[in-house]
JSON list of C-alpha atoms in Angstrom, two decimals:
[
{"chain": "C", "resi": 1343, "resn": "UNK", "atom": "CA", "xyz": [10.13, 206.08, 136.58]},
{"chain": "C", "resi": 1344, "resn": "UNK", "atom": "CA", "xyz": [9.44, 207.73, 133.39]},
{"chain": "C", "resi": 1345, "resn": "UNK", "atom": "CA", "xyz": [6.26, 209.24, 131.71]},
{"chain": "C", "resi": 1346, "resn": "UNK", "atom": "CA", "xyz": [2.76, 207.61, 132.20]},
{"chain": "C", "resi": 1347, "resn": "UNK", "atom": "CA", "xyz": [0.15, 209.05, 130.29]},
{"chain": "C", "resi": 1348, "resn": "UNK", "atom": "CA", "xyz": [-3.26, 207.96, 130.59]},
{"chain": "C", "resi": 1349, "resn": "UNK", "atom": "CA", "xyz": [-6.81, 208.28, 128.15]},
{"chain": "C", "resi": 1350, "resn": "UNK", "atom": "CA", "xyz": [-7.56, 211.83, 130.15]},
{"chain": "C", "resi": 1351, "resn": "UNK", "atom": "CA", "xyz": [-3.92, 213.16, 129.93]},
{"chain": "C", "resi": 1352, "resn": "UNK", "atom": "CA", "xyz": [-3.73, 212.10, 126.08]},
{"chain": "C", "resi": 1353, "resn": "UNK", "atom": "CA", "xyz": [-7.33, 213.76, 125.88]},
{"chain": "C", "resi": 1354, "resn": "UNK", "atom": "CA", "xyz": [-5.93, 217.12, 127.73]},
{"chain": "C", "resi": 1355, "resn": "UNK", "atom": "CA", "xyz": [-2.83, 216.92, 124.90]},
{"chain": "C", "resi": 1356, "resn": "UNK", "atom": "CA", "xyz": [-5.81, 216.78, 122.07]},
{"chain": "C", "resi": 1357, "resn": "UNK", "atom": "CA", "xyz": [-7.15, 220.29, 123.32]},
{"chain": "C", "resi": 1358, "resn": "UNK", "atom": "CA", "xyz": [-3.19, 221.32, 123.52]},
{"chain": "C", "resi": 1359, "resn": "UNK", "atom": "CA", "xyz": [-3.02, 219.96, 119.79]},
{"chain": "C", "resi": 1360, "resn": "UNK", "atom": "CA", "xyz": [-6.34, 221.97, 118.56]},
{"chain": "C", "resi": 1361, "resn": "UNK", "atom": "CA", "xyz": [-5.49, 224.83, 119.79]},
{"chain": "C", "resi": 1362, "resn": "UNK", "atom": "CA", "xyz": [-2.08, 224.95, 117.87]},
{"chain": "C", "resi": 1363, "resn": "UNK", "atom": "CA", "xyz": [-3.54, 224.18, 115.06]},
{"chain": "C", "resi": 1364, "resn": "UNK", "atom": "CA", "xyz": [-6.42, 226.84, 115.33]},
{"chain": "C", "resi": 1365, "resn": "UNK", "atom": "CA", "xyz": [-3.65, 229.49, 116.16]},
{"chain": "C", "resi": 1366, "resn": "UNK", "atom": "CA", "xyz": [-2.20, 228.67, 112.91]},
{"chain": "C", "resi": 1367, "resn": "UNK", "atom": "CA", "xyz": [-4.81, 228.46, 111.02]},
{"chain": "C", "resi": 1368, "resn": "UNK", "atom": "CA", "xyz": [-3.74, 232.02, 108.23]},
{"chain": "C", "resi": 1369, "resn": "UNK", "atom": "CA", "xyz": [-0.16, 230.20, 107.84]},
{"chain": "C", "resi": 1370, "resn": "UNK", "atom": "CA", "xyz": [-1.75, 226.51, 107.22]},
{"chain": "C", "resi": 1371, "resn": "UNK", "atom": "CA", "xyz": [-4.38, 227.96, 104.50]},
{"chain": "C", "resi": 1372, "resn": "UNK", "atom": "CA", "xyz": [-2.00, 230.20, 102.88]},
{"chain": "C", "resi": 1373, "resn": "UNK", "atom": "CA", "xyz": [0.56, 227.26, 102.38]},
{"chain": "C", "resi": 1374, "resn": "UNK", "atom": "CA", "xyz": [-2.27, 224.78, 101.10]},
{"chain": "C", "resi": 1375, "resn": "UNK", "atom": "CA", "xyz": [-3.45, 227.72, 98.78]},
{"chain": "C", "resi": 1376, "resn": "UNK", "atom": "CA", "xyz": [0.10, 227.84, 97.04]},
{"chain": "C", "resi": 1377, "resn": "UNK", "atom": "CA", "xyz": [-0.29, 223.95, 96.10]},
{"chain": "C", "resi": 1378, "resn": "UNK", "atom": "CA", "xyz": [-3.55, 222.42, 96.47]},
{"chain": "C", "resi": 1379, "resn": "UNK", "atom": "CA", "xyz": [-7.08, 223.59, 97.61]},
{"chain": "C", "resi": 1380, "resn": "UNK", "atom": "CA", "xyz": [-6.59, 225.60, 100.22]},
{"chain": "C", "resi": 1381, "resn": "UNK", "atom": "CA", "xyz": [-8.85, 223.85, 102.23]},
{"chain": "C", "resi": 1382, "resn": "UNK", "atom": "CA", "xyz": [-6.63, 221.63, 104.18]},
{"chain": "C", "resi": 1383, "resn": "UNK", "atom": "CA", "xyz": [-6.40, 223.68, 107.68]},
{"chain": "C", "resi": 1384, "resn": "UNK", "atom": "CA", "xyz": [-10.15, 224.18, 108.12]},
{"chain": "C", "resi": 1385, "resn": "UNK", "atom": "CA", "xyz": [-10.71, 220.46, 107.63]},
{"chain": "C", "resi": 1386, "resn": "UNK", "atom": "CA", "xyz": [-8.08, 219.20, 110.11]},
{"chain": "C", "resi": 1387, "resn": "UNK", "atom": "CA", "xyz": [-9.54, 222.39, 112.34]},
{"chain": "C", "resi": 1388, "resn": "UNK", "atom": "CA", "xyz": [-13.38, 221.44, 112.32]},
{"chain": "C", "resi": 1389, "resn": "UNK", "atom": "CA", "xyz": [-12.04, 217.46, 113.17]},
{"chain": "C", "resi": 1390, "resn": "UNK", "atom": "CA", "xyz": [-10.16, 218.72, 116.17]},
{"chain": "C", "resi": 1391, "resn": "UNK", "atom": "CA", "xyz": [-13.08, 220.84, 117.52]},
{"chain": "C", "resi": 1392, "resn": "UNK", "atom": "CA", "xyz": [-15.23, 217.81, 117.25]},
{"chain": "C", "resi": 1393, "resn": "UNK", "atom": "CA", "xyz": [-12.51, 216.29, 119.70]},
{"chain": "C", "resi": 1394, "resn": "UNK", "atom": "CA", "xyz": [-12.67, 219.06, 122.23]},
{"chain": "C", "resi": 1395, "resn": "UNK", "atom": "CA", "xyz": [-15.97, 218.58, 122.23]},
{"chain": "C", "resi": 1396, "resn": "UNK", "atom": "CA", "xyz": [-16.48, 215.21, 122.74]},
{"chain": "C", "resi": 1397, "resn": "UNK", "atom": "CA", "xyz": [-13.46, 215.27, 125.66]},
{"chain": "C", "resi": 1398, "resn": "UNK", "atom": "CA", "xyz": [-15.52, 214.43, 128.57]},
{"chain": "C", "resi": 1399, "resn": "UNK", "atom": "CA", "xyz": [-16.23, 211.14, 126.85]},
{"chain": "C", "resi": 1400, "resn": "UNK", "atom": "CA", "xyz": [-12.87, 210.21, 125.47]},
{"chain": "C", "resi": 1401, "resn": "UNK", "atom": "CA", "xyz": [-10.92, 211.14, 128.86]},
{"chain": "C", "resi": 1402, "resn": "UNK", "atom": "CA", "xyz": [-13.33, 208.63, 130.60]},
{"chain": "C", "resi": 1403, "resn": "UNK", "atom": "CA", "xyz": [-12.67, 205.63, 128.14]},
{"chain": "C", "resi": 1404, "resn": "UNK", "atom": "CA", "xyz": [-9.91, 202.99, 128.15]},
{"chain": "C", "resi": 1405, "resn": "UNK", "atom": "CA", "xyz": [-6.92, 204.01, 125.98]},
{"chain": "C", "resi": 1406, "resn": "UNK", "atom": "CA", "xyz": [-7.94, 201.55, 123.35]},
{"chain": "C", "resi": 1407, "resn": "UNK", "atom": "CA", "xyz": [-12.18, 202.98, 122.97]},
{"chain": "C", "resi": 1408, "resn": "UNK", "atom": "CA", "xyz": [-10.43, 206.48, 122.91]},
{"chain": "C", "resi": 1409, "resn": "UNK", "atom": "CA", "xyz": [-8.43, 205.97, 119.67]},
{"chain": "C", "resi": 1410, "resn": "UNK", "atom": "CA", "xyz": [-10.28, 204.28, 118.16]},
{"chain": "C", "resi": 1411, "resn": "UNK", "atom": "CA", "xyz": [-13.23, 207.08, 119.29]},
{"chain": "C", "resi": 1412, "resn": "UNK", "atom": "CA", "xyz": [-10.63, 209.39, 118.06]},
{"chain": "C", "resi": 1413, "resn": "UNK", "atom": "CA", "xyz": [-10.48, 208.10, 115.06]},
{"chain": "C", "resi": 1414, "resn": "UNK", "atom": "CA", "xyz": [-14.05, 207.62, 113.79]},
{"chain": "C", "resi": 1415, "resn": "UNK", "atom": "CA", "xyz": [-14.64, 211.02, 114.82]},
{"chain": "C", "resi": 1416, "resn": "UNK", "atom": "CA", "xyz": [-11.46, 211.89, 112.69]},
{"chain": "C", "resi": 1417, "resn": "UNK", "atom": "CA", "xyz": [-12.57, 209.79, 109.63]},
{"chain": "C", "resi": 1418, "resn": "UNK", "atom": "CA", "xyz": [-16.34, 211.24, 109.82]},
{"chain": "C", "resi": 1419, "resn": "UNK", "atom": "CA", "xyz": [-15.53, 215.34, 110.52]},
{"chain": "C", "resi": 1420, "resn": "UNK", "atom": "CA", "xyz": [-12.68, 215.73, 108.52]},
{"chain": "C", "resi": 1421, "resn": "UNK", "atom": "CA", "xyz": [-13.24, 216.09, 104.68]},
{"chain": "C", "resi": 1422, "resn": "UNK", "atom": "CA", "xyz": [-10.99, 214.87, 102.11]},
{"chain": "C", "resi": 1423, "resn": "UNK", "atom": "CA", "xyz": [-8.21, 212.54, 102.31]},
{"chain": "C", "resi": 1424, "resn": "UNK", "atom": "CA", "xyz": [-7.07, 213.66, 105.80]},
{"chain": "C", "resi": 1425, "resn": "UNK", "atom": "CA", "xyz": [-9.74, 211.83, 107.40]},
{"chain": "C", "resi": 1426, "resn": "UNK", "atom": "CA", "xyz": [-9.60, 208.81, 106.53]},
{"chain": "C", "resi": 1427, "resn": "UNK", "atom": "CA", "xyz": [-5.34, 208.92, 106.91]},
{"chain": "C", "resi": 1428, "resn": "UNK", "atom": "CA", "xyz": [-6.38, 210.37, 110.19]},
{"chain": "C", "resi": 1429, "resn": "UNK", "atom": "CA", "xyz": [-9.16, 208.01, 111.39]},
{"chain": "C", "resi": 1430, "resn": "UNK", "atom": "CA", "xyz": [-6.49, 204.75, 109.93]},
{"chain": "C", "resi": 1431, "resn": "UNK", "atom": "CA", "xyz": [-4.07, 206.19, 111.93]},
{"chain": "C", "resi": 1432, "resn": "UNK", "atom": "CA", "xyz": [-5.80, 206.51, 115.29]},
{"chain": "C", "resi": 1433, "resn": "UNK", "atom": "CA", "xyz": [-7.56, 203.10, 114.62]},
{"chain": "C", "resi": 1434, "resn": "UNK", "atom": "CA", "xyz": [-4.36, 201.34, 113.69]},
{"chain": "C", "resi": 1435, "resn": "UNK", "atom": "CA", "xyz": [-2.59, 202.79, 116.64]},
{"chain": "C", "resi": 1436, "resn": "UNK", "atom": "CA", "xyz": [-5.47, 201.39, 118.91]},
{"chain": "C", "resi": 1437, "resn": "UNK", "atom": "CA", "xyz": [-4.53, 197.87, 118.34]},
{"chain": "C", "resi": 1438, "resn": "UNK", "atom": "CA", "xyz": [-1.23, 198.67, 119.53]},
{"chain": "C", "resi": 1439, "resn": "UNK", "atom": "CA", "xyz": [-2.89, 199.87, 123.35]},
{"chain": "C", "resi": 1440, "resn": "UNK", "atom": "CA", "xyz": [-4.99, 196.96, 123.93]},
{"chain": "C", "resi": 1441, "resn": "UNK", "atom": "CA", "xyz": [-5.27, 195.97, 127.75]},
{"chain": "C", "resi": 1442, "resn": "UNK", "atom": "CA", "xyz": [-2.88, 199.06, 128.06]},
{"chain": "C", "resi": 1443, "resn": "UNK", "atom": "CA", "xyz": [-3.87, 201.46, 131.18]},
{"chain": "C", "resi": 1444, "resn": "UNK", "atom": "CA", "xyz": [-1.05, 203.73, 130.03]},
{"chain": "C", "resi": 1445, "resn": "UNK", "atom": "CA", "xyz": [1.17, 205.44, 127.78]},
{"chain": "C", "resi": 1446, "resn": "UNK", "atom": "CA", "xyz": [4.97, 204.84, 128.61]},
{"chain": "C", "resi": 1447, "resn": "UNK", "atom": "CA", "xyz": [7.91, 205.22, 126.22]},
{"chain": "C", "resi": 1448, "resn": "UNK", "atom": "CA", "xyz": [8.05, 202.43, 124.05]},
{"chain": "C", "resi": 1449, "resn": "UNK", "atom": "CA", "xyz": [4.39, 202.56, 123.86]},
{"chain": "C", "resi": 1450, "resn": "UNK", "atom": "CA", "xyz": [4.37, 205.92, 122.46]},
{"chain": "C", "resi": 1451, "resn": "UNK", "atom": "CA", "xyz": [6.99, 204.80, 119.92]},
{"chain": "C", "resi": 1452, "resn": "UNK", "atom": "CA", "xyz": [4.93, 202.04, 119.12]},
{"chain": "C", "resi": 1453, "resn": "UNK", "atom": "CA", "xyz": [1.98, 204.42, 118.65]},
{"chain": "C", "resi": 1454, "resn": "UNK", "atom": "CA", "xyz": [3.54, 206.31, 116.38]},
{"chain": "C", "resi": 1455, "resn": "UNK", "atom": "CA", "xyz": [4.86, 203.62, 114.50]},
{"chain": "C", "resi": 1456, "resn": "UNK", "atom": "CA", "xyz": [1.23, 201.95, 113.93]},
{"chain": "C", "resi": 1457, "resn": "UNK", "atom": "CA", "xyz": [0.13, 205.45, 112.84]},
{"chain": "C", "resi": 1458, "resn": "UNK", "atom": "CA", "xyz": [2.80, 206.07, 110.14]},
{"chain": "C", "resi": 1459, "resn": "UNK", "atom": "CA", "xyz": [2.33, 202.58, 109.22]},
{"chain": "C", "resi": 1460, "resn": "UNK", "atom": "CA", "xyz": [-1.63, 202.76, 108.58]},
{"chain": "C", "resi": 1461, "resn": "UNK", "atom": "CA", "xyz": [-0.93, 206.22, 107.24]},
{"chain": "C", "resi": 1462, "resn": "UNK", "atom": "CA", "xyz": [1.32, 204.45, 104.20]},
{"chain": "C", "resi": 1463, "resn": "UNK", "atom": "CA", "xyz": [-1.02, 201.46, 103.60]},
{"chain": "C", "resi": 1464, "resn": "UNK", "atom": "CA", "xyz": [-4.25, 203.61, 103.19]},
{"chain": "C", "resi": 1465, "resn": "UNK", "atom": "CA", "xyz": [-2.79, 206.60, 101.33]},
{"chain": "C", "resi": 1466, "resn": "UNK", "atom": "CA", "xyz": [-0.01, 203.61, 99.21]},
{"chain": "C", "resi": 1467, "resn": "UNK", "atom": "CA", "xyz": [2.38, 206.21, 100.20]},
{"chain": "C", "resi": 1468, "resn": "UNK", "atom": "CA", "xyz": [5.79, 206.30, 101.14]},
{"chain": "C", "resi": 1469, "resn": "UNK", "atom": "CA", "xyz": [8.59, 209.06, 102.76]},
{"chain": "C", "resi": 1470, "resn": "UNK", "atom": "CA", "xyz": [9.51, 211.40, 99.91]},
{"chain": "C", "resi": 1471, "resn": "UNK", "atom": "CA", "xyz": [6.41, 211.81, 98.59]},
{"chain": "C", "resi": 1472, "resn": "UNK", "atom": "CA", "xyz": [5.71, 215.44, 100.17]},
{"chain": "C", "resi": 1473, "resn": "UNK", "atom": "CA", "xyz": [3.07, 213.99, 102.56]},
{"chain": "C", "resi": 1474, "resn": "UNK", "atom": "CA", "xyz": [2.20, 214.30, 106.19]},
{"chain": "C", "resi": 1475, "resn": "UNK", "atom": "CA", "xyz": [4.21, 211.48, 105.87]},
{"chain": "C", "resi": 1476, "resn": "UNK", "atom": "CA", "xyz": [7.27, 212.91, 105.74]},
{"chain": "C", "resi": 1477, "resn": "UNK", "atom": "CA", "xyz": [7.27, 214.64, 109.68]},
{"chain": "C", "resi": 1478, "resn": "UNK", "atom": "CA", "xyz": [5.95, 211.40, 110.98]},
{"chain": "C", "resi": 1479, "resn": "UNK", "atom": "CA", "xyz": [8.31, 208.95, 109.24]},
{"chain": "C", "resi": 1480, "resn": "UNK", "atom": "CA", "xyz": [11.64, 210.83, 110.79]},
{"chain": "C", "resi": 1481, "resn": "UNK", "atom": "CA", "xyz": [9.87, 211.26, 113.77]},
{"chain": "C", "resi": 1482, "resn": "UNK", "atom": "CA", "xyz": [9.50, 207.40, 114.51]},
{"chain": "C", "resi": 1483, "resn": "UNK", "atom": "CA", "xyz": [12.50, 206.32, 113.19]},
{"chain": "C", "resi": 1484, "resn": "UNK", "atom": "CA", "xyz": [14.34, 209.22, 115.69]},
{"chain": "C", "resi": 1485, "resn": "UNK", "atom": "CA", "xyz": [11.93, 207.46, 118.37]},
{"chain": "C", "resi": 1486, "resn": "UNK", "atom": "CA", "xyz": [13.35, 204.24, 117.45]},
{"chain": "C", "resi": 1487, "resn": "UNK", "atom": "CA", "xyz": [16.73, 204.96, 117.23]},
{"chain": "C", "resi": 1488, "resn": "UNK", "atom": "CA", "xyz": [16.45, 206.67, 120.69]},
{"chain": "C", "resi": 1489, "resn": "UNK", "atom": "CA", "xyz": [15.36, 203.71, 122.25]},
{"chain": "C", "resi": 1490, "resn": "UNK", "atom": "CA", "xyz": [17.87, 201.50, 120.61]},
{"chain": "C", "resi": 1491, "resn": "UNK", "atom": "CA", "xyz": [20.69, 203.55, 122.19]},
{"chain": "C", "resi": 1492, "resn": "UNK", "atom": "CA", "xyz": [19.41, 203.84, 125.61]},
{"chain": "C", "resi": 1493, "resn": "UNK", "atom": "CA", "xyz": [18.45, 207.66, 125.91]},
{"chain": "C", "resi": 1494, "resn": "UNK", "atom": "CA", "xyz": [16.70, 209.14, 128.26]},
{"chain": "C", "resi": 1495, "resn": "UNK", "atom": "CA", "xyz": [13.06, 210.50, 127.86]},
{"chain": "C", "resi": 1496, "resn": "UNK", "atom": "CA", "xyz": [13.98, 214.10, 128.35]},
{"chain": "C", "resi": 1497, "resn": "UNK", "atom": "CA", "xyz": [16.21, 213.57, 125.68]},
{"chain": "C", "resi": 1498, "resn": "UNK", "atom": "CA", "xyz": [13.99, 211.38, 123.05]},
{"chain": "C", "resi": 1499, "resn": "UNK", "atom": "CA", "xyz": [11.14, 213.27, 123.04]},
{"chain": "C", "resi": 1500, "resn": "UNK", "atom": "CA", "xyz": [13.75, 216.51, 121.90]},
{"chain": "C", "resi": 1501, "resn": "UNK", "atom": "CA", "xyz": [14.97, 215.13, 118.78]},
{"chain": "C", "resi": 1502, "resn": "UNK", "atom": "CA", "xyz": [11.96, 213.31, 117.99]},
{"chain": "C", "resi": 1503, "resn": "UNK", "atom": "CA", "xyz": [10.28, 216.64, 118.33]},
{"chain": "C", "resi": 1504, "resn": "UNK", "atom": "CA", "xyz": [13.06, 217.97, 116.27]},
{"chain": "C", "resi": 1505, "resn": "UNK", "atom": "CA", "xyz": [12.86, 215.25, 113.53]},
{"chain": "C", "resi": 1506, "resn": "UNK", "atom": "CA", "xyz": [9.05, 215.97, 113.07]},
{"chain": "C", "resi": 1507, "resn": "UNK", "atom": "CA", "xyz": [9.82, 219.54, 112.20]},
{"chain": "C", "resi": 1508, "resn": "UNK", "atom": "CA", "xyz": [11.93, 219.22, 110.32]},
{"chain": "C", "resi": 1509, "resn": "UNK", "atom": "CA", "xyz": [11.12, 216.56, 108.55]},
{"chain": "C", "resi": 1510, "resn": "UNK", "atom": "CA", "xyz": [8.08, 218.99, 107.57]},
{"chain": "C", "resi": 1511, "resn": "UNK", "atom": "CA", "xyz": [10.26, 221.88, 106.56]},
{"chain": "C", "resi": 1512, "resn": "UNK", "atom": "CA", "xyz": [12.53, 219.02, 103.99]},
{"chain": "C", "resi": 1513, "resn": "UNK", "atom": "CA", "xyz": [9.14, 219.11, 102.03]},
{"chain": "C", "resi": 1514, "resn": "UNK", "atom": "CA", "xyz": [9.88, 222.16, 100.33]},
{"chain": "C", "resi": 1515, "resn": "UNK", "atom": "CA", "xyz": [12.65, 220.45, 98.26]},
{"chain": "C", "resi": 1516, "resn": "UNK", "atom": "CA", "xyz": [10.47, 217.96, 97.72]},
{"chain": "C", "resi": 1517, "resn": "UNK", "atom": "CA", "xyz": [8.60, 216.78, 94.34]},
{"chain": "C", "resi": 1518, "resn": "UNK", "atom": "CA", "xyz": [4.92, 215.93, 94.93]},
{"chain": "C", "resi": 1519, "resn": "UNK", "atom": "CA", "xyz": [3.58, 212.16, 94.31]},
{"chain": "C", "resi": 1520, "resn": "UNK", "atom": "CA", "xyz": [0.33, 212.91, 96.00]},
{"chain": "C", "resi": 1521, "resn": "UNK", "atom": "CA", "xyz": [-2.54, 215.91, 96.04]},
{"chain": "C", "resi": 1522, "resn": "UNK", "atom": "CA", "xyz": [-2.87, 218.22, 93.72]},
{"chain": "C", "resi": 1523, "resn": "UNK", "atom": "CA", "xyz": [0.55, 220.01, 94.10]},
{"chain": "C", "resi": 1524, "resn": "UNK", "atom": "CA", "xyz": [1.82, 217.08, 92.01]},
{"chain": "C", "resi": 1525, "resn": "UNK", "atom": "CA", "xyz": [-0.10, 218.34, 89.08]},
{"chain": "C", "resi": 1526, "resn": "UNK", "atom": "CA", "xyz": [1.72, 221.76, 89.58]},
{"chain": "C", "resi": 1527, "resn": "UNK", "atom": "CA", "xyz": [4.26, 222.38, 86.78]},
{"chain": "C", "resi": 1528, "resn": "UNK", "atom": "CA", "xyz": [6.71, 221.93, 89.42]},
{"chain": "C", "resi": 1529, "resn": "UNK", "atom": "CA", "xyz": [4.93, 219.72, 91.93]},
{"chain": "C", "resi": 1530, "resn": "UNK", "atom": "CA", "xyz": [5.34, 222.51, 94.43]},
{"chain": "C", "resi": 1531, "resn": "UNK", "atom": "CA", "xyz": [9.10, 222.75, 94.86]},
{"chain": "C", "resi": 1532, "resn": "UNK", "atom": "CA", "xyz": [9.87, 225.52, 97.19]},
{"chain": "C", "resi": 1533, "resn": "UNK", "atom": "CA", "xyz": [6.96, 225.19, 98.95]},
{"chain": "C", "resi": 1534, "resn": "UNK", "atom": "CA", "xyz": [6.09, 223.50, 102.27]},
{"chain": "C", "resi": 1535, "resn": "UNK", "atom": "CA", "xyz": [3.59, 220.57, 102.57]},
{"chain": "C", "resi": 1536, "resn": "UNK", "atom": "CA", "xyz": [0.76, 221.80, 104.66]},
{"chain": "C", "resi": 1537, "resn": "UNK", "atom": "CA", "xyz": [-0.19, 218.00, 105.75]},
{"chain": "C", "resi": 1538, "resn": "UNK", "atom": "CA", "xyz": [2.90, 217.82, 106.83]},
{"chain": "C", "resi": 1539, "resn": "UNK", "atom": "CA", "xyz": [3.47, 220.95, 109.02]},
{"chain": "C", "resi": 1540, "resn": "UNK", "atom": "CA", "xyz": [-0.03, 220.45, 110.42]},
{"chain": "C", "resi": 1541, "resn": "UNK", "atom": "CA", "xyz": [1.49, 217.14, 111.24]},
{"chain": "C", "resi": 1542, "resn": "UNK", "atom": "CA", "xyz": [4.42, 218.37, 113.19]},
{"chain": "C", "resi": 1543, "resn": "UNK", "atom": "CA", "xyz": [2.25, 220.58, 115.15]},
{"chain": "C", "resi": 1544, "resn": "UNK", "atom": "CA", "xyz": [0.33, 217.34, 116.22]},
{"chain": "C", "resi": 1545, "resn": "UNK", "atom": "CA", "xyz": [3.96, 215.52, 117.46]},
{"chain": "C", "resi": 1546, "resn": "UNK", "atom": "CA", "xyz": [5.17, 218.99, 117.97]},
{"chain": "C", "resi": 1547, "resn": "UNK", "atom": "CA", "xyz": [2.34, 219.75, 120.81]},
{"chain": "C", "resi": 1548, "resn": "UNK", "atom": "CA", "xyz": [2.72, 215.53, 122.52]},
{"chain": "C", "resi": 1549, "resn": "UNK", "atom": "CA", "xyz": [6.32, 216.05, 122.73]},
{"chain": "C", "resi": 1550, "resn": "UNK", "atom": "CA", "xyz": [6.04, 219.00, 124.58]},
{"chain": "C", "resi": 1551, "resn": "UNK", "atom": "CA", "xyz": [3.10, 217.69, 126.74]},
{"chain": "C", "resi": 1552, "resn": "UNK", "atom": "CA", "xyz": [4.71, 214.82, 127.75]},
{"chain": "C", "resi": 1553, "resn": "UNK", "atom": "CA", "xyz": [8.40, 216.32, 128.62]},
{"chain": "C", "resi": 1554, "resn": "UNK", "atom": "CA", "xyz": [6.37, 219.02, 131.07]},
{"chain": "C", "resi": 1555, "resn": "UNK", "atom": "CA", "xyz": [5.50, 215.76, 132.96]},
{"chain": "C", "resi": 1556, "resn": "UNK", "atom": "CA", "xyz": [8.59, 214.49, 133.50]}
]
């Protein structure tokens, strides 16, 4: 049998995922301050502490109240255009868990895949734009591709680990079509996306998570 994750363990991987995120908190704002406001890290920060908080209420919910509880929370907490990408993201990817108990493989590929999908229709962005966009959308086509070939677990939720980072580290090449790097004489070539690293911390932390259970 492989992994089974249910609303408490994906609530336990939340306070896994804000703590990463606090502990990076100098190398997130110092990134965002090279290309846009500078502000991005203590946004994404304050709507994961809101999480933590409300745990013992998401970890008792069905999968499907818990993203989408995840995902108000995200849209209401976190300012700018990260929360409402968030909050689509988590409410899209509820749809895909209803009458679900648990998490299993495909699911989580399917997750991931509503996420990046809602991500692109709110934000009318694509991959390439130098956007958090650009860990997920490697990520779930590695997830995809993973499952198409018959790997096992252990080994999908590797690369798609590895695909998330560094599909955040190909931003630096990358021209910005979004934020306000792309009004940067460059569009912030040679520097990293911070939506997009913050973003690989996120898949970074669930891959992790769920390999320990295996």
């Amino acid at each position: 049998m492989g992994f089974q994750l249910s609303s408490k363990d994906y609530a336990e991987y939340i306070k896994l995922a804000a703590a990463k995120i606090h502990e990076n908190g100098d190398y997130v704002t110092a990134l965002d301050s090279a290309t846009g406001d500078g502000d991005h890290w203590s946004n994404i920060n304050m709507g994961f502490e809101k999480l933590v908080e409300a745990i013992p209420e998401l970890e008792a919910m069905n999968l499907f109240d818990e993203f989408k509880k995840i995902g108000m929370i995200m849209m209401s907490v976190i300012g700018g255009s990260s929360g409402v990408l968030y909050g689509s993201a988590y409410i899209g990817a509820a749809k895909v868990l209803k009458n679900r108990d648990i998490i299993e493989n495909q699911d989580m590929c399917n997750i991931l895949e509503a996420m990046l999908e809602a991500i692109m229709a709110r934000g009318n962005a694509q991959p390439g734009f130098k956007t958090m966009i650009d860990s997920l959308h490697p990520a779930v086509e590695c997830y995809k591709d993973c499952i198409a070939k018959g790997l096992s677990e252990k080994k999908t939720l590797s690369l798609v680990k590895s695909a998330a980072v560094d599909g955040a580290q190909s931003t630096a090449a990358m021209e910005a079509v979004r934020g306000r790097a792309c009004y940067q004489s460059n569009k912030g070539i040679g520097h990293l996306d911070p939506g997009a690293v913050t973003m690989s911390y996120q898949i970074e932390t669930l891959m992790d998570y769920i390999a320990a259970r295996l």
